[in-house]
PDB file of C-alpha atoms in Angstrom:
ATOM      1  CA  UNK I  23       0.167   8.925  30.790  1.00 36.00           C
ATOM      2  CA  UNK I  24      -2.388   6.584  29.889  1.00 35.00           C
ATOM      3  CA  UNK I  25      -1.279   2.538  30.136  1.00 32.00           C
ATOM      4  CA  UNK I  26      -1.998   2.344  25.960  1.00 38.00           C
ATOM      5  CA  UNK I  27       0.733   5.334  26.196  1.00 35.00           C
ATOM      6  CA  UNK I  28       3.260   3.530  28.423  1.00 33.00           C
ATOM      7  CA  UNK I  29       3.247   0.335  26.813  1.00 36.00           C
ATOM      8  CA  UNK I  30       3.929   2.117  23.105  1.00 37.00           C
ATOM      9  CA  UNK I  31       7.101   3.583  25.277  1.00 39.00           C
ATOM     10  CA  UNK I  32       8.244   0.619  26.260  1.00 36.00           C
ATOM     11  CA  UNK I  33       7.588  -0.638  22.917  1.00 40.00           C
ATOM     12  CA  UNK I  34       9.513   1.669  21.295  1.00 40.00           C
ATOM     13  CA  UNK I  35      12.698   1.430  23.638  1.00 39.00           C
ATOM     14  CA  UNK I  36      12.550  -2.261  22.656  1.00 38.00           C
ATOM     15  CA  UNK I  37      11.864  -1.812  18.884  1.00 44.00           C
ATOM     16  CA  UNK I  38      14.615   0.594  18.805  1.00 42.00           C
ATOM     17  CA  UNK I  39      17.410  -2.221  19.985  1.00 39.00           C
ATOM     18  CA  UNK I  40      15.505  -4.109  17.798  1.00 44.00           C
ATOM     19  CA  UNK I  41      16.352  -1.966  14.803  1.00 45.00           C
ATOM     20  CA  UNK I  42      19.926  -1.977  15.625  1.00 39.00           C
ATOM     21  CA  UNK I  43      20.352  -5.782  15.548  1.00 36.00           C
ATOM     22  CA  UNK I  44      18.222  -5.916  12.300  1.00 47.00           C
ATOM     23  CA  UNK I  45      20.029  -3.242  10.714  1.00 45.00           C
ATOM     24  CA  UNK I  46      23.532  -3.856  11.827  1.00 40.00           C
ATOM     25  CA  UNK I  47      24.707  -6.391   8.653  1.00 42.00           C
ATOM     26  CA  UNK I  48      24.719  -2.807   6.605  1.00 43.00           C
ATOM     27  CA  UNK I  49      26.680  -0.565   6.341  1.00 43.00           C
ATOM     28  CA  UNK I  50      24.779   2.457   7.456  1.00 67.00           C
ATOM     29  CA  UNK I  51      21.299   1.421   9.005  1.00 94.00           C
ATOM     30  CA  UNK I  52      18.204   2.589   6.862  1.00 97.00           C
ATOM     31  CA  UNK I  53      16.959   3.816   9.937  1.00 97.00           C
ATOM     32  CA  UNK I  54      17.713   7.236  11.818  1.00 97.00           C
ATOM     33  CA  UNK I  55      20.284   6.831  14.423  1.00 95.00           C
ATOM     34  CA  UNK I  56      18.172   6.935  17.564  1.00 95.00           C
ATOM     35  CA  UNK I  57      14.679   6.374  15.780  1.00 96.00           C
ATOM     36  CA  UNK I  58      11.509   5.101  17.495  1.00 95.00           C
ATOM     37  CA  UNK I  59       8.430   4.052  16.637  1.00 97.00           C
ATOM     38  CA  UNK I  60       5.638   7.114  17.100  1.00 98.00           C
ATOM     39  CA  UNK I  61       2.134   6.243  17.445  1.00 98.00           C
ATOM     40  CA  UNK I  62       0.804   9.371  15.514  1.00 97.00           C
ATOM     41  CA  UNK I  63      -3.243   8.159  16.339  1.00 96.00           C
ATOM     42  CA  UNK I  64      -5.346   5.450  17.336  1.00 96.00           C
ATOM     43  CA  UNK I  65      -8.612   6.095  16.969  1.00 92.00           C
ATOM     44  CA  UNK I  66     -10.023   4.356  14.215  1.00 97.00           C
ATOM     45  CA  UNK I  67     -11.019   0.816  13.301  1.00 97.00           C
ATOM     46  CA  UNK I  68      -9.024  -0.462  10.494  1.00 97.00           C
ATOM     47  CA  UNK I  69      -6.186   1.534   8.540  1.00 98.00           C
ATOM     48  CA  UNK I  70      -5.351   1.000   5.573  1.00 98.00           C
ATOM     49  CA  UNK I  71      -4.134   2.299   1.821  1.00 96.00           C
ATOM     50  CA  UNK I  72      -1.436   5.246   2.986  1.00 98.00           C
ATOM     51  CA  UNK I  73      -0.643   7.507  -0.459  1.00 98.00           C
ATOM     52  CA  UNK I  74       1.864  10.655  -0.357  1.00 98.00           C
ATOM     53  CA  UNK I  75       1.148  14.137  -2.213  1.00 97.00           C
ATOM     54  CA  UNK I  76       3.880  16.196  -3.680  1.00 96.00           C
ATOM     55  CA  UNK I  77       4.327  17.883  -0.630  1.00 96.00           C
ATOM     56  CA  UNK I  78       4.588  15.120   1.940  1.00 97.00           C
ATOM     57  CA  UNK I  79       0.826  15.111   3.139  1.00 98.00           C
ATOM     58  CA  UNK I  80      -0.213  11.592   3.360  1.00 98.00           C
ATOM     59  CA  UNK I  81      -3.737  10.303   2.922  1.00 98.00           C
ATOM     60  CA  UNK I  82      -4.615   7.117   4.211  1.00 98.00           C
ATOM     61  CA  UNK I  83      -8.183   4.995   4.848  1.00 98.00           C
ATOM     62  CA  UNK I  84     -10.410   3.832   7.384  1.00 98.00           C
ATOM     63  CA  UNK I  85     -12.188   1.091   5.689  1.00 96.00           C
ATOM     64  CA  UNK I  86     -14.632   0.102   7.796  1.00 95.00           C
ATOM     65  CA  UNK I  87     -15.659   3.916   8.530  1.00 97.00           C
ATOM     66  CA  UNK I  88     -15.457   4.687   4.982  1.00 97.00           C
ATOM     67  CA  UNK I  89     -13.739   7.921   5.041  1.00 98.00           C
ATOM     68  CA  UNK I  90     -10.558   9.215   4.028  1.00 98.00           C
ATOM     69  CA  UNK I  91      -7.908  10.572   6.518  1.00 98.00           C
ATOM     70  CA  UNK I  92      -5.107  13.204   5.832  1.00 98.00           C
ATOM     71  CA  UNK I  93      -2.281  13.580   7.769  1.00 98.00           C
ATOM     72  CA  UNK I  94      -0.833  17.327   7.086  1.00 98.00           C
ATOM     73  CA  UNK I  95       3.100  18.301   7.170  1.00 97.00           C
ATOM     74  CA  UNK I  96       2.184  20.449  10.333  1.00 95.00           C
ATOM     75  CA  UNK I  97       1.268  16.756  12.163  1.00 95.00           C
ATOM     76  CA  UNK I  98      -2.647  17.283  12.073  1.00 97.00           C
ATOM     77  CA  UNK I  99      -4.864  14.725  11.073  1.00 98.00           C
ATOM     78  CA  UNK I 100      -8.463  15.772   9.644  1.00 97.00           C
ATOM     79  CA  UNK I 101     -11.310  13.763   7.779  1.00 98.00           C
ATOM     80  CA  UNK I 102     -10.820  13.718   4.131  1.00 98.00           C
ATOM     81  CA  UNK I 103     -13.663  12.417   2.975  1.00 98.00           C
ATOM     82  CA  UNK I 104     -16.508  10.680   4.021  1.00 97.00           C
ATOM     83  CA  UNK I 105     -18.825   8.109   2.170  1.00 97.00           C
ATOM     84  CA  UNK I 106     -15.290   7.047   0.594  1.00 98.00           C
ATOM     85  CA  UNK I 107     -16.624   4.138  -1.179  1.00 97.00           C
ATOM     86  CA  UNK I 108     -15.185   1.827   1.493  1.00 97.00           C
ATOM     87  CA  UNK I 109     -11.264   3.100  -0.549  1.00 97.00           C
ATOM     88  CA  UNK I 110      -8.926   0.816   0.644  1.00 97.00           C
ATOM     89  CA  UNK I 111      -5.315   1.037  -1.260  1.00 98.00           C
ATOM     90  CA  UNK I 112      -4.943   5.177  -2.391  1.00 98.00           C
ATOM     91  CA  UNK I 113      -2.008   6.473  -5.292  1.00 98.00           C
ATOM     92  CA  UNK I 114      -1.716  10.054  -6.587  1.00 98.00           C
ATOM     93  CA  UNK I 115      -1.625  10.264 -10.420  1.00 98.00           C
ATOM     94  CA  UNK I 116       0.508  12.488 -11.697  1.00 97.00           C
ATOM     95  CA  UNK I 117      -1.920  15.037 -11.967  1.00 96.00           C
ATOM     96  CA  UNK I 118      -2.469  15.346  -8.162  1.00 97.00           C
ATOM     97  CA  UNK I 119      -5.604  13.361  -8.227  1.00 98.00           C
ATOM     98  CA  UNK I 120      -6.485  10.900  -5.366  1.00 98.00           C
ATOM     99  CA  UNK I 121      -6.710   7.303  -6.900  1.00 98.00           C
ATOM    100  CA  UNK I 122      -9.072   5.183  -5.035  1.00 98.00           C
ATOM    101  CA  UNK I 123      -9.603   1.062  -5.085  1.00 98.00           C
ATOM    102  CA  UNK I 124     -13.091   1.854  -3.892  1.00 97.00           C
ATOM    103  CA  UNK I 125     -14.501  -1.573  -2.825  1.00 93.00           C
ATOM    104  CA  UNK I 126     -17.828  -0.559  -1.731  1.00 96.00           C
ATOM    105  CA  UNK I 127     -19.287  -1.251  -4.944  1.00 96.00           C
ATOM    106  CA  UNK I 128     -16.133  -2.405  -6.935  1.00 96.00           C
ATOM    107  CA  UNK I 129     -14.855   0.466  -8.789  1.00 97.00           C
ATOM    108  CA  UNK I 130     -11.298   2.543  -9.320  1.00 98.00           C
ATOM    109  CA  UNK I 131     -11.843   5.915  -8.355  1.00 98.00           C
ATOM    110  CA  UNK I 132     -10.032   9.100  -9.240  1.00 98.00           C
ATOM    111  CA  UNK I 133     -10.754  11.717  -6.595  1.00 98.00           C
ATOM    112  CA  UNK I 134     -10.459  15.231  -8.147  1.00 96.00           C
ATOM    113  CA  UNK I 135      -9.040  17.832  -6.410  1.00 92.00           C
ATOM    114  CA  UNK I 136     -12.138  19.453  -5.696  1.00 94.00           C
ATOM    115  CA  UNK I 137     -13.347  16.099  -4.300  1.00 96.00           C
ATOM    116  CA  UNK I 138     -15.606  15.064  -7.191  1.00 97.00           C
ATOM    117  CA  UNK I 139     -15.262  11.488  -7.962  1.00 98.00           C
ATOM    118  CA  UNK I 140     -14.796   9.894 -11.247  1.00 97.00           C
ATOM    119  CA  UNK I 141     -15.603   6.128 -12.033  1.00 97.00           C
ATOM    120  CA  UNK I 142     -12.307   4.779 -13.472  1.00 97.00           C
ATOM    121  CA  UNK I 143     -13.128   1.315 -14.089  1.00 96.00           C
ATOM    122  CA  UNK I 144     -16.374  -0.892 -13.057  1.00 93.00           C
ATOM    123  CA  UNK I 145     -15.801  -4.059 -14.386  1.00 96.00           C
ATOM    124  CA  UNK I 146     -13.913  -6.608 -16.356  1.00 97.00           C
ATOM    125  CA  UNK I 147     -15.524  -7.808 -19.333  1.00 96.00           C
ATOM    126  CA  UNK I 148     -18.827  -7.276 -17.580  1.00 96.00           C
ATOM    127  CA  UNK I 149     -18.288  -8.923 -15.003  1.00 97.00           C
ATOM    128  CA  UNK I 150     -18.117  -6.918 -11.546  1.00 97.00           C
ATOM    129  CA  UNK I 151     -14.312  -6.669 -10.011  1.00 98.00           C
ATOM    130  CA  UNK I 152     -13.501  -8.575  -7.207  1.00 97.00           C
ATOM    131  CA  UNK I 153     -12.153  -5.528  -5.030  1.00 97.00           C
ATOM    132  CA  UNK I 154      -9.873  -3.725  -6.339  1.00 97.00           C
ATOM    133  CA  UNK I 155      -7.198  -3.681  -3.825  1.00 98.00           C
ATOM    134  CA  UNK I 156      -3.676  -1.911  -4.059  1.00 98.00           C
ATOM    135  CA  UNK I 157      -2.374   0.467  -6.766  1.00 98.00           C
ATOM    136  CA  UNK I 158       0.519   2.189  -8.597  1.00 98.00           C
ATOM    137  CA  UNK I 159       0.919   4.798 -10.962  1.00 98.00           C
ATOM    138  CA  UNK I 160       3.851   4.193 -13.659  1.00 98.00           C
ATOM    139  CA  UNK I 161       5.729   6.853 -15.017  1.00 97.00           C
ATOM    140  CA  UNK I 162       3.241   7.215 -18.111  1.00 96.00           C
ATOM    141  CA  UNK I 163       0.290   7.397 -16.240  1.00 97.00           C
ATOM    142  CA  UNK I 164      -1.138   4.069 -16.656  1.00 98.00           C
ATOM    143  CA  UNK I 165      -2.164   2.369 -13.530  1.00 98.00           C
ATOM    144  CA  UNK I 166      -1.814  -1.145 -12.349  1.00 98.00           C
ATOM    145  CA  UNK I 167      -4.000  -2.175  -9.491  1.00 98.00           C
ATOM    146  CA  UNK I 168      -4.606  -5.673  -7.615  1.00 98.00           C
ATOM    147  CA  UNK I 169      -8.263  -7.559  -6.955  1.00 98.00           C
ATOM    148  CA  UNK I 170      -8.107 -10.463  -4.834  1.00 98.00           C
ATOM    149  CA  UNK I 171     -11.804 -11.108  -3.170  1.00 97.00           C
ATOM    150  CA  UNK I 172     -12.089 -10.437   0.784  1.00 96.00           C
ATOM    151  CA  UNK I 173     -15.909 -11.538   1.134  1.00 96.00           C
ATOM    152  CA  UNK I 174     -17.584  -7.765   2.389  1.00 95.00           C
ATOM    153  CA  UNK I 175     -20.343  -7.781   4.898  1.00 92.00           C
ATOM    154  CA  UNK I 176     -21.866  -4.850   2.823  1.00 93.00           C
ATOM    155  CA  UNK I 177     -21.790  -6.573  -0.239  1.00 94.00           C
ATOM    156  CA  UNK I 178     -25.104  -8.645  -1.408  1.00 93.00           C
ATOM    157  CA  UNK I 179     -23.286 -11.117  -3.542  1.00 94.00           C
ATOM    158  CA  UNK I 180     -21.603 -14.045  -1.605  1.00 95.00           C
ATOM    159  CA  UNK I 181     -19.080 -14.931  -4.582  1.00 96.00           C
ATOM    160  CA  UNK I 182     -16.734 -13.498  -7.123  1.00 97.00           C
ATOM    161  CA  UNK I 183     -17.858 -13.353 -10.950  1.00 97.00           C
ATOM    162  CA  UNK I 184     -15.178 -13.660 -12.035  1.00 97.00           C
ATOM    163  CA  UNK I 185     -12.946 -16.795 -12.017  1.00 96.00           C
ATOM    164  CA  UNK I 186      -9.521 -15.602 -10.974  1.00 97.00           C
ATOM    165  CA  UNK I 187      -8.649 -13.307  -9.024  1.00 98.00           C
ATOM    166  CA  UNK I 188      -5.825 -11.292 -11.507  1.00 98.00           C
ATOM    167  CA  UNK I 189      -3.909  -7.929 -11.618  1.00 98.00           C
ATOM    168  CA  UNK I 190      -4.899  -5.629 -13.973  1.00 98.00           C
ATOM    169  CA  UNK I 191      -3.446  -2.588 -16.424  1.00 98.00           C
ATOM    170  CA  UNK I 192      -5.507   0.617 -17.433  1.00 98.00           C
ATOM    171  CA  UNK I 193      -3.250   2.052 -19.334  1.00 97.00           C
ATOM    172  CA  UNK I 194      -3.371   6.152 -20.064  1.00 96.00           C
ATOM    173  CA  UNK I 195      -6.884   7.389 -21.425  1.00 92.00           C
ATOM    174  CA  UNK I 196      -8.263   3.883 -21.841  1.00 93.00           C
ATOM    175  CA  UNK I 197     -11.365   2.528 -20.100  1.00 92.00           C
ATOM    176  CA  UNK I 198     -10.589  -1.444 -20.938  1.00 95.00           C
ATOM    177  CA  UNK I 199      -8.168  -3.215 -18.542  1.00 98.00           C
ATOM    178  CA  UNK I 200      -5.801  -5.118 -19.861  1.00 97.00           C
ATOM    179  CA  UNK I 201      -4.579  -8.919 -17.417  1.00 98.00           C
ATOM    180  CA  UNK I 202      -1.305  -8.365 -16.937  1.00 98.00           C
ATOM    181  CA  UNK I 203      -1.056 -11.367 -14.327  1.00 98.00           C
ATOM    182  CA  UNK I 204      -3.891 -13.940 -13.878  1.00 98.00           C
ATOM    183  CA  UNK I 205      -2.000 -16.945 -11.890  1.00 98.00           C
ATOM    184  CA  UNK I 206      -1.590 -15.841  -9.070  1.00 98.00           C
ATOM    185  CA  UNK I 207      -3.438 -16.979  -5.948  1.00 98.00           C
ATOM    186  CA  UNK I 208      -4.410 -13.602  -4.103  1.00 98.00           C
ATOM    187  CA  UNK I 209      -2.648 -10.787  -5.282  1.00 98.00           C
ATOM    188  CA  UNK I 210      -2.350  -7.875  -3.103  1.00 98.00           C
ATOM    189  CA  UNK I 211       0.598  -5.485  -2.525  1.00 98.00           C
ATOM    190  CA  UNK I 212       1.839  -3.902  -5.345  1.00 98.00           C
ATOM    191  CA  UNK I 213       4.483  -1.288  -6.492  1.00 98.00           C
ATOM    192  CA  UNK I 214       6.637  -0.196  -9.083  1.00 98.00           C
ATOM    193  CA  UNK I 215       9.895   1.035  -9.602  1.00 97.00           C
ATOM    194  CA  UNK I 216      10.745   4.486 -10.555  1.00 94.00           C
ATOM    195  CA  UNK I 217      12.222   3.880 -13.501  1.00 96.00           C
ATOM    196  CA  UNK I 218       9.036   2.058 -14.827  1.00 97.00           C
ATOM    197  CA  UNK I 219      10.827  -1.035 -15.542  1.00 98.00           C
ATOM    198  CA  UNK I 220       9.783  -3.683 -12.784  1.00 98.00           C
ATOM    199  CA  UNK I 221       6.969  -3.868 -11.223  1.00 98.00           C
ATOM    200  CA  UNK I 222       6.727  -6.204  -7.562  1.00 98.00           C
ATOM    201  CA  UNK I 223       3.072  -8.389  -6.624  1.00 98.00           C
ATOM    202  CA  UNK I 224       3.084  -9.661  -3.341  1.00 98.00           C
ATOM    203  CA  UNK I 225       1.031 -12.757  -3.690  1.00 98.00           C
ATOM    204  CA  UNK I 226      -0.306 -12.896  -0.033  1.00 98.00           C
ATOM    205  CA  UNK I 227      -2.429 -16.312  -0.971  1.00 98.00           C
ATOM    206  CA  UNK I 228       0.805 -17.834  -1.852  1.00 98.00           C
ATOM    207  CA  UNK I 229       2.854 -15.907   1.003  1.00 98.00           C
ATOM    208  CA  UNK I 230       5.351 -15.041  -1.965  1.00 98.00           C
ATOM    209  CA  UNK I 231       6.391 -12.074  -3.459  1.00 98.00           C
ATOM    210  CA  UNK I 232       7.489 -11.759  -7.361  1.00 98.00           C
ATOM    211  CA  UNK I 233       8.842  -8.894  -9.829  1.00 98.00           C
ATOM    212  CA  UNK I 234       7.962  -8.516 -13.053  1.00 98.00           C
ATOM    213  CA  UNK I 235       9.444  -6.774 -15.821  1.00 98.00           C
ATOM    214  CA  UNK I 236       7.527  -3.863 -17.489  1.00 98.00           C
ATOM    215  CA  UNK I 237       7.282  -3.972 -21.266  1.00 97.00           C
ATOM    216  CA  UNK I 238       5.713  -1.714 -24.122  1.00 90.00           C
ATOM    217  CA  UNK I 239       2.125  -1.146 -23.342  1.00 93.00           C
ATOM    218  CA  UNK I 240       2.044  -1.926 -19.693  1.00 96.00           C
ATOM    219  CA  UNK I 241       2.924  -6.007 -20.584  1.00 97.00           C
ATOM    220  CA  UNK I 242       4.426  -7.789 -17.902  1.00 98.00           C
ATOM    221  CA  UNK I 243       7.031 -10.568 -18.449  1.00 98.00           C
ATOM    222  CA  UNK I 244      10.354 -12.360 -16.885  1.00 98.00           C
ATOM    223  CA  UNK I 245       8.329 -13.511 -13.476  1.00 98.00           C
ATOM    224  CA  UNK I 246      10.672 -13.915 -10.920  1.00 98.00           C
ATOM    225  CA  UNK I 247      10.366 -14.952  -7.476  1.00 98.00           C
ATOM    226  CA  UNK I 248      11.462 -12.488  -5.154  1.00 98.00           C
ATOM    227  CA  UNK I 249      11.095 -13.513  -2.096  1.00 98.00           C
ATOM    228  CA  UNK I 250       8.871 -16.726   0.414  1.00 98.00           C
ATOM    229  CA  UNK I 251       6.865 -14.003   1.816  1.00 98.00           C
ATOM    230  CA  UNK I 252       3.863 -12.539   0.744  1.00 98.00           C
ATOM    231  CA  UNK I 253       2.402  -9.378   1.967  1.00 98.00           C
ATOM    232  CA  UNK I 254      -0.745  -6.615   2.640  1.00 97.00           C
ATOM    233  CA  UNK I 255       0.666  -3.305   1.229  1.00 97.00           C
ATOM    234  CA  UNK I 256       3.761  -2.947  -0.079  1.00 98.00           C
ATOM    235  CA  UNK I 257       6.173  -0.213  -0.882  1.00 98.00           C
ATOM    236  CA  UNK I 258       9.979   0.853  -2.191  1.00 98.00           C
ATOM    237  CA  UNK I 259      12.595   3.357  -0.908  1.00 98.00           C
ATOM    238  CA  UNK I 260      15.227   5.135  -3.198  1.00 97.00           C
ATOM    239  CA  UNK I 261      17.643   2.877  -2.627  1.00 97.00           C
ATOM    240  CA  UNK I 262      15.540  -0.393  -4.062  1.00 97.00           C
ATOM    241  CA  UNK I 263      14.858  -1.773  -0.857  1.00 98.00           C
ATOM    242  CA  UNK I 264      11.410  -3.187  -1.137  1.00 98.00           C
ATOM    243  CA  UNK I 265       9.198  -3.119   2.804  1.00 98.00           C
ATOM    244  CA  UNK I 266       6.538  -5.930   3.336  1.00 98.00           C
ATOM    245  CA  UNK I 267       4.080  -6.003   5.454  1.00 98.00           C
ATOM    246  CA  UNK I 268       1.934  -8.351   7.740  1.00 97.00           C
ATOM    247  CA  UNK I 269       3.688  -9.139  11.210  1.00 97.00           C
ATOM    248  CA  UNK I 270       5.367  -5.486  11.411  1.00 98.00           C
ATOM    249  CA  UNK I 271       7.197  -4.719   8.460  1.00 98.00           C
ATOM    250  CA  UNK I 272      10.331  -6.580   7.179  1.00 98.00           C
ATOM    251  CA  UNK I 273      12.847  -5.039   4.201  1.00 98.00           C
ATOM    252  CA  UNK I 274      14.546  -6.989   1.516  1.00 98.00           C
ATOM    253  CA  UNK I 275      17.454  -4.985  -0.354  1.00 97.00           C
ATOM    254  CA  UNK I 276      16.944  -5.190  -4.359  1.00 95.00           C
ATOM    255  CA  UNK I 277      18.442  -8.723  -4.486  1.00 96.00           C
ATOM    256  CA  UNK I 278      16.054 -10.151  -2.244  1.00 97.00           C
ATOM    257  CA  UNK I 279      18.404 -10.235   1.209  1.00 97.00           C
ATOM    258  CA  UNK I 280      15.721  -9.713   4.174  1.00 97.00           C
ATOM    259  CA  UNK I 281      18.138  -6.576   5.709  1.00 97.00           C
ATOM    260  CA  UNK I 282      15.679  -5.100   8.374  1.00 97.00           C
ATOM    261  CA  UNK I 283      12.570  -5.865  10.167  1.00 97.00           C
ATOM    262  CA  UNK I 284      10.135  -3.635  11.901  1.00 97.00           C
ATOM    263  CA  UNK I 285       8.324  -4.644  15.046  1.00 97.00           C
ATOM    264  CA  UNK I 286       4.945  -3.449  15.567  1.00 97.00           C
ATOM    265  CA  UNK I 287       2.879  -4.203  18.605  1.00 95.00           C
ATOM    266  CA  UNK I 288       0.063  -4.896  16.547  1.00 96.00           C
ATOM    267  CA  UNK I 289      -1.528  -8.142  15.574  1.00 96.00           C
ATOM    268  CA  UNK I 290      -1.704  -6.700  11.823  1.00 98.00           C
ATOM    269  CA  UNK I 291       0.241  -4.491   9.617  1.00 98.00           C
ATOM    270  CA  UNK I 292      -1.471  -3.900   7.018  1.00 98.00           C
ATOM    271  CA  UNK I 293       0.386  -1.241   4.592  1.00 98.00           C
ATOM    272  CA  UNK I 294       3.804   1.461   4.626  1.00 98.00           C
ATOM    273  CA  UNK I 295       4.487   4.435   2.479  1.00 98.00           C
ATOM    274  CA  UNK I 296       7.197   7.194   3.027  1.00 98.00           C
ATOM    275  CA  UNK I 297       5.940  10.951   3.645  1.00 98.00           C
ATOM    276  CA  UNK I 298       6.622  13.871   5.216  1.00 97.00           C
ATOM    277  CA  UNK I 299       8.458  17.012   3.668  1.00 92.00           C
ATOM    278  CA  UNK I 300      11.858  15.318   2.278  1.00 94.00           C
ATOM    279  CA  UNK I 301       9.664  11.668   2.165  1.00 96.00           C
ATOM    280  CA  UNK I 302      12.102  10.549   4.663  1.00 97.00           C
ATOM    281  CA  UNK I 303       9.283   9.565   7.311  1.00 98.00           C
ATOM    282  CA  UNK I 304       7.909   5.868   7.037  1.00 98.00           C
ATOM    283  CA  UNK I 305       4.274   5.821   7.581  1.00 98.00           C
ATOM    284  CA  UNK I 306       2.978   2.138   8.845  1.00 98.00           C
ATOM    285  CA  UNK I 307      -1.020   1.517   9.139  1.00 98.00           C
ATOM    286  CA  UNK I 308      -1.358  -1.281  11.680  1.00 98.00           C
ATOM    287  CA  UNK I 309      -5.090  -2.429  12.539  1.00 97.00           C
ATOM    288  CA  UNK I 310      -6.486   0.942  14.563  1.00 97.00           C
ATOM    289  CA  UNK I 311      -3.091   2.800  14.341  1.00 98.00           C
ATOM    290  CA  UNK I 312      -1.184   5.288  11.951  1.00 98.00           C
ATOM    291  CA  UNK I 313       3.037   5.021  13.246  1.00 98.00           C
ATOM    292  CA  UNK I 314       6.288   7.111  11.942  1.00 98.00           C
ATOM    293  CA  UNK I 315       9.348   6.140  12.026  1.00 98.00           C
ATOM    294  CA  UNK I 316      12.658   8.500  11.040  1.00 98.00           C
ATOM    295  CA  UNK I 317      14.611   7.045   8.144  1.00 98.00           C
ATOM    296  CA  UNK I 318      17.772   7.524   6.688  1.00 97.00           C
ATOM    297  CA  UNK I 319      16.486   6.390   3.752  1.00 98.00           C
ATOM    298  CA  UNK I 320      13.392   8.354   1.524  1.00 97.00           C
ATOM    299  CA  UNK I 321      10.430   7.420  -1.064  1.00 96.00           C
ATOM    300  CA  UNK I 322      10.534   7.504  -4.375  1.00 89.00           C
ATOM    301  CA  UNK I 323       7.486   9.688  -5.735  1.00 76.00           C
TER     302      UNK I 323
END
């Protein structure tokens, strides 16, 4: 056993007391009985952007290797894709393609299933995107997608073109985005709920997260301030409980009660999303990592 190997051990016999005394003000924890944190892999150097299939596979990025990773329901991981456009945030459609906020050059992929890439979106107005960041798919297809501007050491320019960094709607077969949210500070995490009807920005800038309300035609209105944090990725379980990320991962129920928190031993946790077979598995990306975690409570895709 290596001493990377002992300390996650440790770690996880400490998280797990941890997730006791987080969880105990409910009435039945959100977390397995006896859970601990897995470290599934830690070989890469920056993970990001984890997205589930129908079947529980998830797919998730390493950015600064530009490639793709999939992690399969037998526990394998295998390269995607390579050349991935630098993809950071990943969402299937509901057409089983791969969605993509492909940073490299500032675009919103959609990855076919027989990896052939189609150019979504390019840029606003003319203007190139910031970097498209984070992404979800509502119910009709239409996709909303954040792009704050993280200054890329692959990028020649040394400054947005455009003057706000804003969320953006595309809704189904349309090619012009629509601002949906344009004061903001930096807008990151992003996620929807299954219903369609609200939609939660996690305003990492501002270290605040807010939910919208979804209207006709992808519109956005009744802002509401959901919580003094902000957050990287974000995500939602079925029973409305909404998991930001940043220092490990920390759980608000639907009215905005902080109800669990997640310790990683990582100095970054960058996004969550819930996989596996029944979607009751909680995958965390966390600087070089990919963890699991066994939950009582499942996704929502």
């Amino acid at each position: 056993m290596t001493l990377p190997t002992r300390l996650l051990c440790l770690t996880s016999s400490i998280c797990a007391l941890t997730f006791f005394y987080s969880c105990k003000a409910q009435d039945k924890s959100i977390i397995a009985e006896g859970a601990e944190l897995t470290l599934v892999a830690s070989d890469y150097k920056f993970t990001e952007g984890p997205a589930v299939d129908k079947e529980g596979n998830v797919f998730f990025t390493d950015q600064p290797n530009n490639r793709i990773l999939k992690w399969s329901l037998d526990g394998n991981i295998s390269v995607y894709m390579e050349n991935a456009g630098r993809a950071n945030g990943l969402y299937f459609d509901h057409k089983g393609n791969l969605l993509a906020c492909a940073d490299e050059k500032n675009e919103l992929w959609q990855i076919n299933s027989d990896k052939s890439i189609t150019v979504l979106v390019d840029d606003f107005e003319g203007k190139k995107l910031n970097g498209p960041n984070d992404l979800w798919v509502d119910p009709k297809g239409g996709i909303y997608f954040t792009d704050p501007y993280y200054q890329r050491d692959y990028w020649s320019r040394t400054k947005p073109e455009l003057e706000k960094q804003q969320v953006y709607y595309l809704a189904p077969g349309k090619s012009e985005l629509i601002v949906v949210v344009n004061d903001l500070v930096q807008p990151n995490g992003i996620i929807g709920s299954k219903d369609g009807k609200t939609l939660y920005v996690a305003d990492i800038g501002d270290k605040k997260t807010y939910s919208y309300t979804i209207n006709e035609e992808g519109i956005l209105s009744n802002k509401t301030l959901f919580t003094e944090m902000g957050s990287d990725g974000i995500t939602l379980d079925n029973q409305g409980n909404l998991y930001l990320t940043g220092k490990g991962v920390t759980v608000f129920n639907k009215s905005g009660v902080q109800i669990a928190h997640i310790p990683i031993d990582q100095g970054w946790t960058a996004n969550v999303t819930f996989g596996g077979k029944n979607q009751k598995t909680l995958f965390i990306t966390a600087l070089n990592s990919l963890y699991t975690l066994e939950m009582n409570v499942k996704g929502v895709r």
